[in-house]
XYZ file of C-alpha atoms in Angstrom:
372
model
C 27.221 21.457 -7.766
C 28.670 22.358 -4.162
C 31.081 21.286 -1.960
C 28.448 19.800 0.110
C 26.809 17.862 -2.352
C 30.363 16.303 -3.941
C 31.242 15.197 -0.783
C 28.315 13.162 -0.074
C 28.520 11.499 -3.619
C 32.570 10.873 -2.615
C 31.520 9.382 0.581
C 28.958 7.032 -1.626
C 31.679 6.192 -3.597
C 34.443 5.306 -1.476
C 35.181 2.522 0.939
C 37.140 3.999 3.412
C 36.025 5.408 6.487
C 34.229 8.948 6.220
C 33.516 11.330 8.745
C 29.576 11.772 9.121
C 28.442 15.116 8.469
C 27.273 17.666 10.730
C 24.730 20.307 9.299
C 23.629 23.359 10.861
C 20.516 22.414 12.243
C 19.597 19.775 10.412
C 16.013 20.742 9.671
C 14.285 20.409 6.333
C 11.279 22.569 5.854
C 8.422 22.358 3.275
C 7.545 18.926 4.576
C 5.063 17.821 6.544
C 5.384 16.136 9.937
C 3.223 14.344 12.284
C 2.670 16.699 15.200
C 0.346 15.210 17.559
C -2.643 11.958 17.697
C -5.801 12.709 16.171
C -7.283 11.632 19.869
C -5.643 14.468 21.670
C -7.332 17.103 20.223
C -11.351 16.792 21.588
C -13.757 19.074 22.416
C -12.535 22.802 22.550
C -9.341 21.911 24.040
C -6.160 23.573 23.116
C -3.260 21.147 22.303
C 0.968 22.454 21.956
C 3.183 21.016 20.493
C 7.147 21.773 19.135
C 8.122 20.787 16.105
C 11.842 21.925 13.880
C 12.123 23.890 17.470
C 8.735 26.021 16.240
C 5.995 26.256 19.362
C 2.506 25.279 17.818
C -0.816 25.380 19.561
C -3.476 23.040 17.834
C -7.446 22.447 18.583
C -10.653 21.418 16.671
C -13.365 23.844 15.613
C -16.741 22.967 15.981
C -16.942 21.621 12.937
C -14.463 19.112 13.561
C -11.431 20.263 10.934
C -8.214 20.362 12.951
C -5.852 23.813 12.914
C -2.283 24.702 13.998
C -1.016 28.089 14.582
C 1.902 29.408 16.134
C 1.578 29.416 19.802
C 2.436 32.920 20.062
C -0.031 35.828 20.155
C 1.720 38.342 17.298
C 0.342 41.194 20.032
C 2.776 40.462 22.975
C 4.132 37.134 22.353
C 1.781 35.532 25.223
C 1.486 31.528 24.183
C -2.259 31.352 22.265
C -2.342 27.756 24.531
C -3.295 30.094 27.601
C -6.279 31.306 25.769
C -9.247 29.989 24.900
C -10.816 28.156 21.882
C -14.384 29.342 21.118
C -16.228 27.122 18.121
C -13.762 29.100 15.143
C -11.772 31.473 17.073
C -9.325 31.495 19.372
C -9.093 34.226 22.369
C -5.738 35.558 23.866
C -5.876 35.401 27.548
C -4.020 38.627 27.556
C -5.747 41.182 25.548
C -8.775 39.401 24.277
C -7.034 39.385 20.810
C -9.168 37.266 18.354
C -7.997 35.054 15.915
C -9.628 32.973 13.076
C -8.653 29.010 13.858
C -7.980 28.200 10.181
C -6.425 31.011 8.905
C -4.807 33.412 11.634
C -6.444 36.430 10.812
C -7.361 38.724 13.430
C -11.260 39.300 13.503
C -11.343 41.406 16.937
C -9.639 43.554 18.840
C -11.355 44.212 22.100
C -9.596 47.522 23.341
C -10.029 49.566 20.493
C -12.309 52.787 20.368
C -14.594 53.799 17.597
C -11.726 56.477 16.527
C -9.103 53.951 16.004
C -8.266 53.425 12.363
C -6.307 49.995 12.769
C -7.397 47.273 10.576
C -7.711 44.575 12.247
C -8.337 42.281 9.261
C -4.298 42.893 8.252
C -2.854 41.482 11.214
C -2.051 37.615 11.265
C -0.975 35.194 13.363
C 1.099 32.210 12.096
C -1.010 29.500 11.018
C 0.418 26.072 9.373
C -2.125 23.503 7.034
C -3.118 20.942 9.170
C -4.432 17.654 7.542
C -5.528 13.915 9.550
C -3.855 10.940 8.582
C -3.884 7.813 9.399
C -5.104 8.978 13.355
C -2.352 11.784 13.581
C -2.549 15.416 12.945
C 0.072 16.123 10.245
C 1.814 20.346 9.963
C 3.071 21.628 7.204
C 6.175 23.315 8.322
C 6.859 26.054 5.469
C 10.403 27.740 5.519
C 10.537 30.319 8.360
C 9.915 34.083 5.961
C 8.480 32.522 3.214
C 4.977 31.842 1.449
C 2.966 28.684 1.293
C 3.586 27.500 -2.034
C 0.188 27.537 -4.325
C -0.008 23.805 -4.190
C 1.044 21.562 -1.271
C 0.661 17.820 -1.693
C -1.146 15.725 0.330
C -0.108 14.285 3.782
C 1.789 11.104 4.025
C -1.283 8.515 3.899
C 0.075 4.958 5.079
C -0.743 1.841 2.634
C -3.174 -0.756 3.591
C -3.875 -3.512 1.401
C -7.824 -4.760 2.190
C -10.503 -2.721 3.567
C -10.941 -4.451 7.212
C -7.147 -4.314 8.730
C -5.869 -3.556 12.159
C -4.521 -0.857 13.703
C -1.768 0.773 15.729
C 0.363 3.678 16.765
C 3.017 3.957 19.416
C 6.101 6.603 19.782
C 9.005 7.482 21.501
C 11.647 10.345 22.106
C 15.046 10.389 21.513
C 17.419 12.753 23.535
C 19.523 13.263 19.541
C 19.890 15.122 16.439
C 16.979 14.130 13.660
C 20.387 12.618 12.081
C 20.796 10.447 14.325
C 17.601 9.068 14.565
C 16.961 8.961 10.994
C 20.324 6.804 10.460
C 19.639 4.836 13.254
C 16.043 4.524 11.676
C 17.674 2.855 8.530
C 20.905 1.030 10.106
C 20.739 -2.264 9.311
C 23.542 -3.555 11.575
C 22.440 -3.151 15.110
C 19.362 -5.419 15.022
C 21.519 -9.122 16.424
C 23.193 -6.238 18.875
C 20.123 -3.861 20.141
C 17.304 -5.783 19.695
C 18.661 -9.647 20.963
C 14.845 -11.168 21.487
C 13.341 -14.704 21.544
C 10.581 -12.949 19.331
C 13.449 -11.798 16.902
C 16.783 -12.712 16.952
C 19.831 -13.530 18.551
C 23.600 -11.977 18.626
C 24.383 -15.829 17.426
C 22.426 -15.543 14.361
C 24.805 -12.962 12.873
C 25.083 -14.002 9.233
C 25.671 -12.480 5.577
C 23.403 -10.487 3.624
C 23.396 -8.992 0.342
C 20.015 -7.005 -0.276
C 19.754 -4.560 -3.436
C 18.468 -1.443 -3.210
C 17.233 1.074 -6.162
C 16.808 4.750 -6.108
C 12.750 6.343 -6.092
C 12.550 10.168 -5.656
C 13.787 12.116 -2.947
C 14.770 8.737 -1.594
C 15.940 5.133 -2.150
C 14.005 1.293 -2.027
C 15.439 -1.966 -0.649
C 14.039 -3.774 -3.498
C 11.069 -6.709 -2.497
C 12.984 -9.402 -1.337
C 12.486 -11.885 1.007
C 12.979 -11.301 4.585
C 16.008 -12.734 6.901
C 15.710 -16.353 8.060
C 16.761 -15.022 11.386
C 13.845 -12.785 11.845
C 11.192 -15.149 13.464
C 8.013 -13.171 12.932
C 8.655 -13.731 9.426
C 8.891 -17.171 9.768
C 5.946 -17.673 11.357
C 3.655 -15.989 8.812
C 5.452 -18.098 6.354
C 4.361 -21.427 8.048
C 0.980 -19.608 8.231
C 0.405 -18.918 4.913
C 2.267 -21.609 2.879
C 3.921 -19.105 0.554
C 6.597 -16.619 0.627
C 6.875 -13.481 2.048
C 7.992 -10.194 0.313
C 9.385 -7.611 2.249
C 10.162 -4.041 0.686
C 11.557 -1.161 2.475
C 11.830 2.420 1.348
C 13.061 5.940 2.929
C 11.880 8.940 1.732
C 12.635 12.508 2.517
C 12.852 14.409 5.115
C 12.186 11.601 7.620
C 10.044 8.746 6.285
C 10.450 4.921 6.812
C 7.833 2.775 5.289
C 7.874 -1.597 5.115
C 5.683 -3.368 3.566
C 5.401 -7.544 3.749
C 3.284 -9.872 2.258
C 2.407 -13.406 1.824
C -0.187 -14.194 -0.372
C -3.294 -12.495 0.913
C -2.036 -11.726 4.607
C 0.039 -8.445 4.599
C 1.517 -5.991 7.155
C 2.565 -2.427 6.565
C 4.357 0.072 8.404
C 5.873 3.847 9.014
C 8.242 5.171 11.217
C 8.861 8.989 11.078
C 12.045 10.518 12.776
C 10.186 14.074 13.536
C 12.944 16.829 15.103
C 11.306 18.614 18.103
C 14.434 20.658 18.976
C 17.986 20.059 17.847
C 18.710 17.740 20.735
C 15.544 16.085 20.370
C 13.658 13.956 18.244
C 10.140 11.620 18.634
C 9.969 8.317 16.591
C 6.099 7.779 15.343
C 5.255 4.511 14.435
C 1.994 3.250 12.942
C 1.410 -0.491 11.745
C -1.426 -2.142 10.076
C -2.128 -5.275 8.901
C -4.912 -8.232 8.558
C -2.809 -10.860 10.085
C -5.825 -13.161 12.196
C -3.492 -14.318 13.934
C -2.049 -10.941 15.683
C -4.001 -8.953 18.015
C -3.554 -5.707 18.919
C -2.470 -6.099 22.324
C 0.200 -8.480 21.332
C 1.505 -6.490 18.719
C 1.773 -3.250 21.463
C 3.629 -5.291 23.618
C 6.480 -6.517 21.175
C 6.414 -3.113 19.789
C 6.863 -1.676 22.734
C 10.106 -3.270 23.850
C 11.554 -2.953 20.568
C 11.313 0.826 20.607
C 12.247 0.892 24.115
C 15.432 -1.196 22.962
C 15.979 1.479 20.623
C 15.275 4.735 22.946
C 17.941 3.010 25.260
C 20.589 2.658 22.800
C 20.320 6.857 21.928
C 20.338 8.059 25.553
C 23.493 6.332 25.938
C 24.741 7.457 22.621
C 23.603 11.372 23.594
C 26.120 10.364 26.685
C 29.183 10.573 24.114
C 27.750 12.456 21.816
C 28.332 15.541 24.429
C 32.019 15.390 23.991
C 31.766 16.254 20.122
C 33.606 12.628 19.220
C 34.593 12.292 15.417
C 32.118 9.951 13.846
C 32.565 7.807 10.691
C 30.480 5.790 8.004
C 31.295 2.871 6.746
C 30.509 0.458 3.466
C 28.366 -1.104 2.897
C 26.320 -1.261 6.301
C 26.510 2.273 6.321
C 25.841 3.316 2.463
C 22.167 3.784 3.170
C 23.118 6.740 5.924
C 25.113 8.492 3.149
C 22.823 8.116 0.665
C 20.585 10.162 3.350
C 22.947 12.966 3.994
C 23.421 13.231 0.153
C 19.664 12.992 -0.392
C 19.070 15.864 2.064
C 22.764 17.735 0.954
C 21.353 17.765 -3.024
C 17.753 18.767 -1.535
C 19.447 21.555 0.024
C 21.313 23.219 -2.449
C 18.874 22.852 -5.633
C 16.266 24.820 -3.299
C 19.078 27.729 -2.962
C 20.009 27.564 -6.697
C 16.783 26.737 -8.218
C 18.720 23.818 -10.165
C 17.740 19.504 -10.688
C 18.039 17.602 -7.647
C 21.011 15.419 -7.977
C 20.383 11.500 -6.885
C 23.508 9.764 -5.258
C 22.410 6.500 -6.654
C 22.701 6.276 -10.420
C 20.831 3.001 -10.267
C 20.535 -0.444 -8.532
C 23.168 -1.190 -6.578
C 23.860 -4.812 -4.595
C 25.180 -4.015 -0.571
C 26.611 -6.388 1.828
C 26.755 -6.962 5.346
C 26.507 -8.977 8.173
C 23.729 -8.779 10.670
């Protein structure tokens, strides 16, 4: 086991103060991330976007099935955006270099003569899988120099309960480190402090908590429980439904937030990804649905809209301190769930280099406690 990964399972341990870990980049490849809405790609219309710092260009063929490539022409480096998209291949703007959508192989070189000997059919550009979920276009961002494996699983797929549901999606960026947003993601400490709402609660309504979480692979659960009494959604759906409401929370690796409630028939389920664009910036994704009667769309939007905002605010004024390079420290137990994260991702790390078991920082349930 390295360094790395006994430190994180120390800072687990321990109740002290710990200072919060700073990798490299902190990227995590092999994953898949949401890169763009299904809706922004129509027609033949060329779409970019960054993600783990990597340019992409994305578009539609003609038969509908989204692609992503590397917005780079391997010829001279031109961006493929500039080009054109033409029913399954795409056209550099430069050289008139040709390139299958779905698999990045050239199929046409316009400049060469009948005594050139180049085949064409070897050269590649980069191309990603591309799969539609849940109305966003999720990449598969394989480790820069290596193969896709034989078998990659499935994009994340949110869970809906009933057939007929609602809808949603709504984002933001974050001028931060993935880290950051991810453990801001999963804090459970600034909500009386950040997000002080008549819709949700109030500094005042600070209180206790003891909530038990259990490990799940590549991640960890805050087990079904029932939601805080200062949370007034939750409330309300109770006095709706005339029965309790279950909330359960989970994180999973590399970025991953899902919640789902229920009471009785009505339910609501959510995900939040933390996706890094560059190393100083990040984009929250958040899709909800649910068959609440009750809850349009619009109203939903609204709410959700401050509460992210609330959050986006808080991390551009973080970003403002973060410039100076401040030490930064973790805490129990408010702050266990952000080491279990860096010791997730630090155990990830290393049994990918050494070939060896993933080690779990949790060795089973454990009980935390704070006040929020």
């Amino acid at each position: 086991m390295s360094e790395a990964v006994r430190t994180m399972m120390r800072m687990d341990a321990e109740a002290a103060p710990e200072t919060l870990p700073h990798p490299e980049d902190g990227f995590l490849w092999d994953f898949w991330y949401p890169a763009v809405r299904s809706l922004a790609i129509t027609g033949q219309k060329l779409v970019t976007a960054m993600l783990l710092e990597v340019p992409l260009v994305l578009g539609r063929t003609a038969e509908g099935k989204v692609f992503a490539m590397r917005d780079s022409c391997p010829h001279r480096g031109i961006p493929l955006s500039y080009g054109r998209l033409d029913g399954e291949v795409v056209e550099c703007c430069y050289h008139g270099w040709r390139f299958d959508a779905c698999s990045g192989q050239c199929v046409e070189i316009p400049s060469l003569s009948s005594q050139d000997k180049l085949k064409v059919e070897r050269i590649f550009a980069r191309h990603y899988p591309c799969e539609e979920r849940d109305g966003y276009v999720w990449v598969y961002m394989n480790t820069p120099g290596t193969r896709l494996p034989e078998t990659i699983p499935a994009a994340p797929g949110l869970t809906v309960f009933s057939d007929k549901y609602k809808i949603t999606h709504l984002s933001c960026e974050l001028p931060s480190h993935v880290d950051q947003g991810i453990i801001g993601l999963m804090d459970p400490a600034h909500g009386p402090f950040v997000h002080q709402s008549w819709f949700w609660r109030k500094r005042g309504s600070i209180h206790e908590k003891a909530k038990q979480f259990e490990p799940i692979p590549n991640g960890f659960r805050m087990s079904p429980h029932s939601p805080s009494t200062n949370s007034a959604p939750y409330q309300v759906l109770k006095k709706i439904t005339g029965e309790p409401v279950t909330t359960t929370i989970d994180f999973v690796l590399p970025n991953i937030r899902t919640e789902e409630d229920r009471s009785g028939k009505m339910w609501f389920s959510s995900r939040a990804t933390v996706t890094p664009v560059r190393r100083d910036l990040c984009r929250i994704d958040f899709v909800a649905a649910w068959n609440l009667f009750f809850l349009p769309v619009s109203i939903f939007r609204i709410f959700g809209k401050i509460f992210l905002r609330q959050d986006q605010e808080t991390m551009i004024q973080q970003a403002e301190g973060l410039k100076h390079n401040p030490r930064l420290m973790l805490i129990d137990d408010a702050d266990r769930p952000a080491k279990w994260y860096f010791a997730l991702k630090a155990s990830l790390i290393e049994s990918r280099r050494t070939g060896g078991a993933m080690v779990h920082p949790m060795d089973g349930p454990v009980t935390l406690r704070w006040r929020s």
